[in-house]
Amino acid sequence: MLADFHPINIANHPVEVIKRADGTQIIRAIDALGEYPERITACLEQWAAKTPDRVCVAQRHVDGHWVELTYAETLKQVRAIAQWLLDVRVDGQPLGTERPIAILSGNSTEHLLVSLAAMHVGIPYSPISVAYSTISTDFGKLRHIIDLLTPGLVFADNLGPFCDAINAVVANNVPVVAVESAHAREDIKNPFTDFSTLLATEATAAVEEAAARVNADTVAKLLFTSGSTGMPKGVINTQQMLCANQEMISSFYAFVKEKPPVLIDWLPWNHTFGGNQNVNMVIYNGGSLYIDQGKPTPKAIHTTLANLRDVAPTIYFNVPKGYELMVHELKQNPDIAAKFFSQLQMMFFAGAGLAQHVWDALDELAIQYTGKKVPMMTGLGATETGPAALFTSVEESASGVVGLPTPGTEIKLIPNAGKLEVRVRGLAITPGYWRDAEKTAKAYDEEGFYCLGDALKYLDESQPQRGFRFDGRVSEDFKLDTGTWVSVGGLRQFVIHHCAPYVQDLVVAGRDRSYLSVMVFPDMAHLRQLVQNNTQYTDADICRHPHVREVFERLISEMASASTGSSNLIKRLVILDQPARLDAHEITDKGSINQNAVLTNRADIVDDLYSTQPSERVISL
């Protein structure tokens, strides 16, 4: 099998399995984790000395050209900004753990510089989901975060879109820094400083004195995740978490130490996937980060394609929806496809399962342009785990497979309702939630393992070295009124895979009911293709169109034929014409569906699914 792939240095770490009398198992890598620095900006200093002229970060200017910063230039600007940050006072207090930095805007060179400067001198910062400021209508989540943070500084690269949010939730005495402000500075009451002032600041010895005080336990950043609860939780990320996790990643993906990685990446920095794994991979290994302002949407994907026309990545990270769109576009643009695959050593996905037809298409494209497959990898992690906790091998990589724990990480498997609930302990685990002792105490068990809330299943228990597959979230599983357990995660993946490409996501209903139903969040672009992209139809029209209904009637019948019993037999289905809503907590900022919130908010649809006389929107088996 490996002969089908381009040769790549990906390590397989043997594991030991300790089985206890109560059925609990401990699995850990036998290999010890290598050495790592105490702070992430030590890597920036290292590469600025070794490779001062290598591109560290680049972003496309509005006129179309790439604005690049070398490692030497990046370090110089980081030190200047760090000096300015050290000089800031709010009510007599310096910036620090009592007064961290809140970053409201998305990925940008300036965002990266501010974050590196803050970490360099031990000032925590928090990159906050842009949606909380620009899409939310009540600023509820943003207000909660700002109240919890008590920031001493707010940064936004372009002030205009954030004025309303700042005026609504930020105290008037908190200074604001922005790159582009136009007349927007007149629309806020806060003290304002142009970003150019920070760059013009002369660094003093105080910067390196502060950097010398930063250690492994210093709080580097605060990442807010809503997960399956209402209001976001602030996950403390220490310097040890960031640095140890990068050593864990490179212990598997050893090739990143052989050839500095080149990334072109859009994944948001308020999320651990983009902001921790990807950005820090570049800094840790002396690579180059090209910031992609594209997104995995039918319109914004063209920005990504324009960037890929210029930059050949060595590693490419995306979510499954992004890869689906990429496949279509790469087939239509052979010049971009040739560039994309020319230096590519590995692809990686997270956040959801990757549909097999998309995976197969990527393999076919790689073979077409390079003669061999490019490994597609994945794993398991969370904001609380740094994120990387488990990685797959090339041999076993498949949708749903999560692999084995990294060196420096151990997992505990606990029998729970017929499944193996997984808990994690190691060097990259968060010490807790920001200013929330109660949630912190509940997050760990008596042995200090973080309770991930997921379940795993051996690929082959007699061969533990093959690794594990994801077996759903324990909190989402439920029983039918017959007492039959329903594994929501596995069922969800089955439906999405079988109904591809028409289903984007779904929610499973049936707790304490006699049968299963699903509420489908459709892929509207593909549904519109079923009705010849008729622009006169609203989304509601599309979802109720006879041809769309006919397709789903066929799909629900096919799934019923493949079912093995009531635990996976879907008897009714509704296609939702309203997307999941952020304000209603139905979707997290990273795009995952909050199953319980959807079921609660759309109780009328659930009632319809279980009515003796359901409405016409219900598709029945």
Coordinates of C-alpha atoms in Angstrom, one line a residue:
M1 CA 0.0 0.0 0.0
L2 CA 2.8 2.5 0.9
A3 CA 4.3 2.0 -2.5
D4 CA 1.2 3.8 -3.9
F5 CA 2.3 7.0 -2.0
H6 CA 5.2 9.4 -2.4
P7 CA 7.8 8.5 0.2
I8 CA 7.4 10.7 3.3
N9 CA 9.0 10.5 6.7
I10 CA 6.0 9.9 9.0
A11 CA 6.9 8.0 12.2
N12 CA 4.9 5.2 13.7
H13 CA 5.2 5.1 17.5
P14 CA 4.7 1.8 19.3
V15 CA 2.2 1.9 22.2
E16 CA 1.8 0.0 25.4
V17 CA -1.7 -1.0 26.7
I18 CA -2.3 -1.4 30.4
K19 CA -5.5 -3.2 31.3
R20 CA -7.0 -2.8 34.7
A21 CA -9.4 -5.1 36.5
D22 CA -12.3 -2.8 36.2
G23 CA -12.1 -2.8 32.4
T24 CA -10.3 0.6 32.2
Q25 CA -7.3 0.7 29.8
I26 CA -4.4 3.1 29.6
I27 CA -2.7 3.5 26.2
R28 CA 0.5 5.5 25.8
A29 CA 3.3 5.8 23.3
I30 CA 6.5 4.0 24.5
D31 CA 8.8 6.6 22.9
A32 CA 9.5 9.7 25.0
L33 CA 8.8 13.1 23.7
G34 CA 11.8 15.1 22.5
E35 CA 13.0 18.4 23.9
Y36 CA 11.1 21.6 23.2
P37 CA 11.6 25.3 24.1
E38 CA 9.8 27.0 27.0
R39 CA 8.2 29.6 24.8
I40 CA 7.1 29.7 21.2
T41 CA 8.9 32.9 20.3
A42 CA 12.2 31.3 21.1
C43 CA 11.7 29.5 17.7
L44 CA 11.1 32.9 16.0
E45 CA 14.4 34.1 17.4
Q46 CA 16.1 30.8 16.3
W47 CA 15.0 31.1 12.7
A48 CA 15.6 34.9 12.6
A49 CA 19.2 34.1 13.4
K50 CA 19.6 31.0 11.2
T51 CA 17.4 32.0 8.2
P52 CA 16.9 35.7 8.4
D53 CA 15.8 36.2 4.8
R54 CA 13.3 33.3 4.6
V55 CA 9.7 34.4 4.3
C56 CA 7.9 34.0 7.7
V57 CA 4.5 35.3 6.8
A58 CA 2.9 36.8 3.7
Q59 CA -0.5 38.3 2.9
R60 CA -1.9 39.4 -0.4
H61 CA -2.3 43.2 -0.7
V62 CA -5.5 44.7 -2.1
D63 CA -3.6 45.5 -5.3
G64 CA -2.8 41.8 -5.7
H65 CA 0.8 41.5 -4.8
W66 CA 2.1 39.5 -1.8
V67 CA 3.4 41.5 1.1
E68 CA 6.1 39.3 2.7
L69 CA 7.9 39.5 6.0
T70 CA 11.1 37.6 6.5
Y71 CA 12.0 36.1 9.8
A72 CA 14.4 38.9 10.6
E73 CA 11.8 41.5 9.8
T74 CA 9.1 39.7 11.8
L75 CA 11.3 39.5 14.9
K76 CA 12.2 43.2 14.6
Q77 CA 8.5 44.2 14.4
V78 CA 7.5 41.8 17.2
R79 CA 10.1 43.4 19.5
A80 CA 8.8 47.0 18.6
I81 CA 5.2 46.0 19.3
A82 CA 6.2 44.2 22.5
Q83 CA 7.8 47.4 23.8
W84 CA 4.6 49.4 23.1
L85 CA 2.5 46.7 24.8
L86 CA 4.8 46.9 27.9
D87 CA 4.2 50.6 28.1
V88 CA 0.4 50.4 28.0
R89 CA -1.5 51.2 31.3
V90 CA -5.3 51.0 31.9
D91 CA -6.4 52.4 35.3
G92 CA -2.7 52.2 36.3
Q93 CA -2.5 48.5 35.4
P94 CA -0.1 47.1 32.8
L95 CA -1.3 44.5 30.3
G96 CA -1.0 41.0 31.7
T97 CA -3.2 38.2 33.2
E98 CA -5.5 40.7 34.8
R99 CA -5.6 42.8 31.6
P100 CA -5.1 40.6 28.5
I101 CA -5.4 41.5 24.9
A102 CA -8.6 40.9 22.9
I103 CA -8.3 40.4 19.1
L104 CA -11.6 40.8 17.4
S105 CA -10.5 40.6 13.7
G106 CA -9.6 37.5 11.7
N107 CA -6.3 36.2 10.3
S108 CA -3.8 38.9 9.1
T109 CA -0.1 39.7 9.3
E110 CA -0.8 42.3 11.9
H111 CA -2.9 39.9 14.0
L112 CA 0.1 37.5 13.9
L113 CA 2.6 40.3 14.9
V114 CA 0.4 41.4 17.8
S115 CA 0.0 37.8 19.1
L116 CA 3.7 37.0 18.8
A117 CA 4.6 40.2 20.5
A118 CA 2.2 39.6 23.4
M119 CA 3.5 36.0 23.9
H120 CA 7.1 37.2 23.7
V121 CA 6.7 39.3 26.8
G122 CA 4.2 37.1 28.7
I123 CA 1.0 39.0 28.0
P124 CA -2.0 36.7 27.4
Y125 CA -4.2 37.4 24.4
S126 CA -7.4 36.0 23.1
P127 CA -8.4 35.8 19.4
I128 CA -12.2 36.0 19.3
S129 CA -14.5 34.6 16.6
V130 CA -15.2 37.4 14.1
A131 CA -18.8 36.1 13.9
Y132 CA -19.4 37.2 17.5
S133 CA -18.8 40.8 16.5
T134 CA -20.1 40.9 12.9
I135 CA -22.8 38.3 12.5
S136 CA -24.3 38.1 16.0
T137 CA -27.1 40.6 16.4
D138 CA -27.1 40.8 20.2
F139 CA -23.3 40.4 20.9
G140 CA -24.3 38.0 23.6
K141 CA -21.3 35.7 23.3
L142 CA -18.9 38.6 22.8
R143 CA -20.2 40.4 25.8
H144 CA -19.8 37.2 27.9
I145 CA -16.2 36.9 26.7
I146 CA -15.2 40.5 27.2
D147 CA -16.7 40.5 30.7
L148 CA -14.7 37.3 31.5
L149 CA -11.5 38.6 30.0
T150 CA -11.5 42.2 31.3
P151 CA -9.1 43.1 28.5
G152 CA -6.7 46.0 28.7
L153 CA -6.4 46.4 24.9
V154 CA -8.6 45.6 21.9
F155 CA -7.1 45.0 18.4
A156 CA -8.8 44.9 15.1
D157 CA -7.1 45.1 11.7
N158 CA -10.0 47.1 10.1
L159 CA -11.9 49.0 12.7
G160 CA -15.0 49.7 10.7
P161 CA -16.8 46.4 11.0
F162 CA -16.1 46.2 14.7
C163 CA -17.3 49.6 15.9
D164 CA -20.8 48.5 16.9
A165 CA -19.4 45.6 18.9
I166 CA -16.8 47.7 20.6
N167 CA -19.3 50.3 21.6
A168 CA -21.7 47.7 22.9
V169 CA -19.4 45.6 25.0
V170 CA -16.0 47.2 25.6
A171 CA -15.4 49.7 28.5
N172 CA -14.8 53.2 27.2
N173 CA -11.4 53.5 28.9
V174 CA -9.9 50.4 27.1
P175 CA -7.5 51.5 24.3
V176 CA -8.1 50.2 20.8
V177 CA -5.5 49.6 18.1
A178 CA -6.4 49.2 14.4
V179 CA -4.5 49.1 11.1
E180 CA -7.3 50.5 8.9
S181 CA -9.7 52.9 10.5
A182 CA -10.7 55.6 7.9
H183 CA -13.3 57.6 9.8
A184 CA -14.3 54.8 12.1
R185 CA -12.1 56.0 15.0
E186 CA -14.7 58.8 15.3
D187 CA -17.4 56.2 15.9
I188 CA -15.9 54.8 19.1
K189 CA -15.4 56.5 22.4
N190 CA -12.2 54.5 23.3
P191 CA -8.7 55.9 23.2
F192 CA -7.4 55.0 19.7
T193 CA -3.9 54.2 18.4
D194 CA -2.9 53.5 14.8
F195 CA -0.9 50.3 14.3
S196 CA 1.9 52.2 12.7
T197 CA 2.6 53.8 16.1
L198 CA 3.4 50.3 17.5
L199 CA 5.8 49.5 14.6
A200 CA 7.6 52.8 15.1
T201 CA 8.3 52.1 18.8
E202 CA 11.9 51.6 19.7
A203 CA 12.5 48.3 21.6
T204 CA 14.5 48.5 24.8
A205 CA 16.2 46.0 27.0
A206 CA 12.8 45.7 28.8
V207 CA 11.6 43.5 26.0
E208 CA 14.2 40.8 26.4
E209 CA 14.0 41.1 30.2
A210 CA 10.3 40.3 30.0
A211 CA 10.9 37.5 27.5
A212 CA 13.4 35.9 29.9
R213 CA 10.6 35.8 32.6
V214 CA 8.3 33.8 30.3
N215 CA 8.3 30.1 31.2
A216 CA 6.4 26.9 30.4
D217 CA 3.6 27.8 32.8
T218 CA 3.1 31.3 31.4
V219 CA -0.4 31.8 29.9
A220 CA 0.1 32.3 26.2
K221 CA -3.4 32.7 24.9
L222 CA -7.1 32.1 25.7
L223 CA -9.1 30.2 23.2
F224 CA -12.9 30.4 23.6
T225 CA -15.0 27.4 22.5
S226 CA -18.7 27.0 22.9
G227 CA -18.6 23.3 22.4
S228 CA -22.0 21.8 23.3
T229 CA -22.9 24.4 26.0
G230 CA -24.4 27.8 25.7
M231 CA -21.8 30.4 26.5
P232 CA -18.1 30.0 25.4
K233 CA -15.5 28.7 27.8
G234 CA -12.0 30.3 27.9
V235 CA -9.5 27.5 27.4
I236 CA -6.1 28.4 29.0
N237 CA -3.2 27.7 26.6
T238 CA 0.2 27.8 28.3
Q239 CA 3.5 28.1 26.6
Q240 CA 4.2 24.5 27.4
M241 CA 1.0 23.4 25.6
L242 CA 2.0 25.3 22.5
C243 CA 5.6 24.1 22.4
A244 CA 5.1 20.5 23.6
N245 CA 2.3 20.1 21.1
Q246 CA 4.5 21.1 18.2
E247 CA 7.1 18.6 19.3
M248 CA 4.3 16.0 19.4
I249 CA 3.3 16.9 15.9
S250 CA 6.8 16.7 14.5
S251 CA 7.4 13.4 16.3
F252 CA 4.8 12.0 14.0
Y253 CA 5.3 14.2 10.9
A254 CA 9.1 14.1 11.0
F255 CA 9.4 15.5 7.5
V256 CA 8.6 19.0 8.8
K257 CA 12.0 19.1 10.4
E258 CA 13.7 18.0 7.2
K259 CA 12.1 20.6 4.9
P260 CA 10.5 23.8 6.4
P261 CA 6.8 23.6 5.8
V262 CA 5.1 26.0 3.4
L263 CA 1.4 26.6 4.2
I264 CA -1.3 28.5 2.5
D265 CA -4.0 28.5 5.1
W266 CA -7.4 30.1 5.8
L267 CA -8.4 28.2 9.0
P268 CA -9.4 30.8 11.6
W269 CA -7.0 31.6 14.4
N270 CA -9.6 31.8 17.1
H271 CA -9.8 28.0 16.7
T272 CA -7.1 25.7 17.8
F273 CA -6.7 23.9 14.4
G274 CA -5.7 27.0 12.6
G275 CA -4.3 29.2 15.4
N276 CA -2.3 26.6 17.3
Q277 CA -1.5 23.6 15.1
N278 CA -0.9 25.4 11.8
V279 CA 0.5 28.8 12.7
N280 CA 2.8 27.3 15.3
M281 CA 3.9 24.5 13.0
V282 CA 5.4 27.2 10.7
I283 CA 7.1 29.2 13.6
Y284 CA 8.4 26.0 15.3
N285 CA 9.9 24.6 12.1
G286 CA 11.1 27.8 10.3
G287 CA 8.5 27.5 7.6
S288 CA 6.5 30.1 5.6
L289 CA 2.8 31.0 6.2
Y290 CA 0.8 32.5 3.3
I291 CA -2.4 33.8 4.7
D292 CA -5.4 32.8 2.6
Q293 CA -8.4 35.1 2.8
G294 CA -10.5 32.6 1.0
K295 CA -13.1 30.3 2.7
P296 CA -14.7 26.9 1.8
T297 CA -17.7 28.5 0.2
P298 CA -18.7 28.4 -3.5
K299 CA -17.8 32.1 -3.8
A300 CA -14.8 32.5 -1.5
I301 CA -13.1 29.4 -2.8
H302 CA -11.9 31.4 -5.8
T303 CA -9.8 33.5 -3.6
T304 CA -8.1 30.3 -2.4
L305 CA -7.6 29.2 -6.0
A306 CA -6.0 32.5 -7.0
N307 CA -3.5 32.1 -4.1
L308 CA -2.8 28.5 -5.0
R309 CA -1.9 29.7 -8.5
D310 CA 1.0 31.5 -6.8
V311 CA 2.0 29.3 -3.9
A312 CA 2.7 25.6 -3.8
P313 CA 2.1 24.3 -0.3
T314 CA 4.1 21.4 1.2
I315 CA 1.3 20.6 3.6
Y316 CA -2.4 21.5 3.0
F317 CA -4.9 21.7 5.8
N318 CA -8.7 22.0 5.3
V319 CA -12.1 20.9 6.5
P320 CA -14.0 18.3 4.5
K321 CA -16.3 20.9 2.8
G322 CA -13.2 22.7 1.7
Y323 CA -11.8 19.6 0.1
E324 CA -15.1 18.9 -1.7
L325 CA -15.0 22.4 -3.3
M326 CA -11.3 22.0 -4.1
V327 CA -11.8 18.8 -6.0
H328 CA -14.4 20.4 -8.3
E329 CA -12.2 23.5 -8.9
L330 CA -9.0 21.6 -9.4
K331 CA -10.6 19.4 -12.1
Q332 CA -11.6 22.6 -13.9
N333 CA -8.2 24.3 -13.5
P334 CA -5.4 21.9 -14.4
D335 CA -2.7 24.7 -14.1
I336 CA -3.7 25.3 -10.5
A337 CA -3.9 21.5 -9.8
A338 CA -0.4 21.0 -11.2
K339 CA 0.9 23.8 -9.0
F340 CA -1.0 22.5 -5.9
F341 CA 0.4 19.0 -6.1
S342 CA 3.9 20.0 -7.2
Q343 CA 5.5 20.3 -3.7
L344 CA 2.7 18.7 -1.6
Q345 CA 3.9 16.1 0.9
M346 CA 0.7 15.7 3.0
M347 CA -2.9 16.7 3.3
F348 CA -4.8 16.9 6.5
F349 CA -8.5 17.3 7.5
A350 CA -10.3 17.7 10.8
G351 CA -13.7 18.8 12.1
A352 CA -15.8 16.1 10.4
G353 CA -15.6 13.0 8.3
L354 CA -14.3 13.2 4.7
A355 CA -16.6 11.7 2.2
Q356 CA -15.0 8.8 0.4
H357 CA -15.9 10.1 -3.1
V358 CA -14.0 13.3 -2.2
W359 CA -11.0 11.3 -0.9
D360 CA -11.0 9.1 -4.0
A361 CA -11.1 12.2 -6.2
L362 CA -8.1 13.7 -4.5
D363 CA -6.1 10.5 -4.8
E364 CA -7.0 10.4 -8.6
L365 CA -5.8 14.0 -9.0
A366 CA -2.6 13.4 -7.1
I367 CA -1.8 10.4 -9.3
Q368 CA -2.7 12.4 -12.4
Y369 CA -0.2 15.2 -11.6
T370 CA 2.5 13.4 -9.7
G371 CA 2.2 9.6 -10.4
K372 CA 1.4 8.7 -6.8
K373 CA -1.0 9.5 -4.0
V374 CA -0.3 12.2 -1.4
P375 CA -1.1 10.9 2.1
M376 CA -4.4 12.3 3.6
M377 CA -4.0 12.3 7.3
T378 CA -6.2 13.1 10.3
G379 CA -6.3 12.6 14.1
L380 CA -8.2 13.5 17.2
G381 CA -7.9 16.6 19.4
A382 CA -9.7 19.5 21.1
T383 CA -9.1 23.0 22.1
E384 CA -8.2 21.6 25.6
T385 CA -5.6 19.3 24.2
G386 CA -3.4 21.7 22.3
P387 CA -5.0 20.4 19.9
A388 CA -3.1 17.3 18.7
A389 CA -3.6 14.2 20.9
L390 CA -3.8 11.3 18.4
F391 CA -2.6 10.9 14.8
T392 CA -3.3 8.2 12.2
S393 CA -0.6 6.3 10.3
V394 CA -0.5 6.4 6.5
E395 CA -1.5 2.7 6.4
E396 CA -4.6 3.1 8.5
S397 CA -5.7 6.6 7.6
A398 CA -9.4 6.7 6.6
S399 CA -12.4 8.8 7.4
G400 CA -13.4 8.1 11.1
V401 CA -10.0 6.7 12.0
V402 CA -8.1 8.8 14.6
G403 CA -5.0 6.8 15.2
L404 CA -2.8 6.5 18.3
P405 CA -1.6 8.9 21.1
T406 CA 1.4 11.0 20.5
P407 CA 4.5 10.7 22.6
G408 CA 3.9 12.8 25.7
T409 CA 0.2 11.9 25.7
E410 CA -1.7 9.0 27.3
I411 CA -5.3 8.1 26.9
K412 CA -7.6 6.3 29.3
L413 CA -10.5 4.2 27.9
I414 CA -13.5 3.6 30.3
P415 CA -16.4 1.3 29.5
N416 CA -19.5 3.5 29.2
A417 CA -22.9 2.2 27.9
G418 CA -21.2 -0.3 25.6
K419 CA -18.6 2.1 24.4
L420 CA -15.1 3.1 25.4
E421 CA -15.1 6.7 26.6
V422 CA -11.7 8.4 26.1
R423 CA -9.9 10.7 28.5
V424 CA -6.6 12.4 27.9
R425 CA -3.6 13.3 30.0
G426 CA -0.3 14.8 28.9
L427 CA 2.0 17.7 28.4
A428 CA -0.3 19.6 26.1
I429 CA -3.5 19.5 28.2
T430 CA -5.0 22.8 29.4
P431 CA -4.7 23.5 33.1
G432 CA -8.3 24.6 33.0
Y433 CA -10.9 27.2 32.0
W434 CA -10.2 31.0 32.5
R435 CA -11.7 32.2 35.7
D436 CA -14.1 29.3 36.0
A437 CA -13.1 27.0 38.8
E438 CA -16.3 25.0 38.7
K439 CA -16.0 24.0 35.0
T440 CA -12.3 23.3 35.5
A441 CA -13.0 20.9 38.4
K442 CA -15.6 19.0 36.3
A443 CA -13.3 18.7 33.3
Y444 CA -10.9 16.2 34.9
D445 CA -11.3 12.9 36.6
E446 CA -9.6 11.8 39.8
E447 CA -6.4 10.9 38.0
G448 CA -6.1 14.2 36.2
F449 CA -7.3 12.9 32.8
Y450 CA -9.2 15.5 30.8
C451 CA -12.7 14.2 30.0
L452 CA -12.9 14.6 26.3
G453 CA -16.5 13.4 26.0
D454 CA -15.8 11.2 22.9
A455 CA -15.7 7.5 22.5
L456 CA -13.2 5.4 20.6
K457 CA -13.2 1.9 19.2
Y458 CA -10.2 -0.3 18.4
L459 CA -9.7 -1.0 14.7
D460 CA -8.6 -4.4 16.0
E461 CA -8.2 -5.0 19.7
S462 CA -5.8 -7.8 19.1
Q463 CA -3.6 -5.4 17.2
P464 CA -3.7 -2.2 19.2
Q465 CA -0.9 -0.7 17.1
R466 CA -3.4 -0.2 14.3
G467 CA -5.1 2.5 16.4
F468 CA -8.6 3.6 17.0
R469 CA -11.6 5.0 15.2
F470 CA -14.0 7.7 16.4
D471 CA -17.1 6.2 18.0
G472 CA -19.2 9.3 18.6
R473 CA -19.7 11.7 21.5
V474 CA -20.9 10.0 24.7
S475 CA -23.1 13.0 25.6
E476 CA -25.0 12.8 22.3
D477 CA -25.9 9.1 22.5
F478 CA -29.3 8.1 23.8
K479 CA -31.8 5.3 24.2
L480 CA -35.0 4.7 22.3
D481 CA -38.1 3.9 24.5
T482 CA -37.3 0.2 24.0
G483 CA -34.0 0.7 25.8
T484 CA -31.9 0.3 22.6
W485 CA -28.8 2.5 22.6
V486 CA -28.3 4.8 19.6
S487 CA -24.8 5.8 18.6
V488 CA -25.3 9.3 17.2
G489 CA -21.8 9.9 15.8
G490 CA -21.7 6.7 13.8
L491 CA -25.3 7.2 12.5
R492 CA -24.6 10.8 11.6
Q493 CA -21.5 9.8 9.5
F494 CA -23.4 7.0 7.8
V495 CA -26.2 9.3 6.7
I496 CA -23.9 12.1 5.5
H497 CA -21.8 9.5 3.6
H498 CA -24.8 7.8 2.0
C499 CA -26.6 11.0 1.1
A500 CA -23.5 12.8 -0.3
P501 CA -23.4 15.4 -1.7
Y502 CA -26.9 16.6 -0.6
V503 CA -26.4 16.6 3.2
Q504 CA -24.1 19.1 4.9
D505 CA -24.9 18.1 8.5
L506 CA -27.8 16.6 10.5
V507 CA -29.3 16.1 13.9
V508 CA -30.7 12.8 15.1
A509 CA -33.9 12.7 17.1
G510 CA -35.5 9.8 19.0
R511 CA -34.6 10.0 22.6
D512 CA -37.2 8.1 24.6
R513 CA -39.2 7.7 21.3
S514 CA -40.0 4.5 19.4
Y515 CA -38.0 5.2 16.3
L516 CA -35.3 7.4 14.8
S517 CA -35.8 10.6 12.8
V518 CA -33.3 13.1 11.4
M519 CA -33.3 16.8 10.6
V520 CA -31.1 17.5 7.7
F521 CA -29.1 20.7 7.1
P522 CA -28.8 20.4 3.3
D523 CA -26.1 21.5 1.0
M524 CA -28.2 24.0 -0.8
A525 CA -25.8 24.4 -3.8
H526 CA -26.2 20.7 -4.6
L527 CA -30.0 20.8 -4.0
R528 CA -30.3 23.6 -6.5
Q529 CA -28.5 21.6 -9.1
L530 CA -31.3 19.0 -8.8
V531 CA -33.8 21.7 -10.0
Q532 CA -31.5 23.2 -12.7
N533 CA -30.3 26.1 -10.4
N534 CA -33.6 27.8 -10.8
T535 CA -33.0 31.2 -9.2
Q536 CA -36.7 31.9 -8.8
Y537 CA -36.9 29.3 -6.0
T538 CA -36.2 30.3 -2.4
D539 CA -34.4 27.8 -0.1
A540 CA -37.8 26.8 1.2
D541 CA -39.0 26.1 -2.3
I542 CA -36.0 24.0 -3.0
C543 CA -36.4 21.9 0.1
R544 CA -40.0 21.1 -0.7
H545 CA -39.5 20.6 -4.5
P546 CA -41.0 17.3 -5.7
H547 CA -37.7 16.2 -7.3
V548 CA -35.7 16.9 -4.2
R549 CA -38.3 15.1 -2.2
E550 CA -38.1 12.2 -4.6
V551 CA -34.3 12.0 -4.2
F552 CA -34.6 11.9 -0.4
E553 CA -37.4 9.3 -0.4
R554 CA -35.1 7.1 -2.4
L555 CA -32.2 7.8 0.0
I556 CA -34.2 7.0 3.1
S557 CA -35.4 3.8 1.6
E558 CA -31.8 2.8 0.7
M559 CA -30.6 3.5 4.2
A560 CA -33.5 1.4 5.6
S561 CA -32.5 -1.5 3.5
A562 CA -28.9 -1.3 4.9
S563 CA -30.1 -1.0 8.6
T564 CA -29.5 -3.7 11.0
G565 CA -32.2 -2.8 13.6
S566 CA -33.9 0.1 15.4
S567 CA -30.6 1.6 16.5
N568 CA -29.9 2.7 12.9
L569 CA -33.2 2.6 11.1
I570 CA -34.4 6.1 10.2
K571 CA -38.1 6.2 9.6
R572 CA -38.7 10.0 9.1
L573 CA -36.7 12.9 7.8
V574 CA -37.1 16.7 7.4
I575 CA -35.0 18.9 5.2
L576 CA -34.4 22.2 7.1
D577 CA -34.6 25.4 5.0
Q578 CA -33.1 27.5 7.8
P579 CA -29.4 27.1 8.5
A580 CA -28.1 26.5 12.0
R581 CA -28.0 29.8 13.9
L582 CA -25.0 31.1 15.9
D583 CA -27.1 33.3 18.2
A584 CA -29.2 30.4 19.2
H585 CA -26.1 28.3 20.0
E586 CA -27.1 25.8 17.3
I587 CA -23.6 26.1 15.8
T588 CA -20.2 26.7 17.3
D589 CA -17.8 29.3 15.8
K590 CA -15.8 26.4 14.3
G591 CA -18.9 25.2 12.5
S592 CA -19.9 22.0 14.4
I593 CA -23.6 21.4 15.2
N594 CA -24.8 21.6 18.7
Q595 CA -27.3 18.7 18.6
N596 CA -29.1 19.5 21.8
A597 CA -29.6 23.2 21.0
V598 CA -31.1 22.3 17.6
L599 CA -33.5 19.8 19.1
T600 CA -34.6 22.3 21.8
N601 CA -34.9 25.3 19.5
R602 CA -36.8 23.4 16.8
A603 CA -39.1 21.4 19.1
D604 CA -42.0 22.0 16.7
I605 CA -40.2 20.1 14.0
V606 CA -39.4 17.3 16.4
D607 CA -43.1 17.2 17.3
D608 CA -44.0 17.1 13.6
L609 CA -41.6 14.1 13.0
Y610 CA -43.4 12.1 15.7
S611 CA -46.9 13.2 14.9
T612 CA -49.5 10.6 13.9
Q613 CA -50.3 12.9 11.0
P614 CA -47.1 14.7 10.1
S615 CA -47.1 17.7 7.8
E616 CA -46.1 17.5 4.1
R617 CA -42.5 18.6 5.0
V618 CA -41.9 15.2 6.7
I619 CA -40.5 12.5 4.4
S620 CA -41.5 9.1 5.8
L621 CA -40.2 5.6 5.1

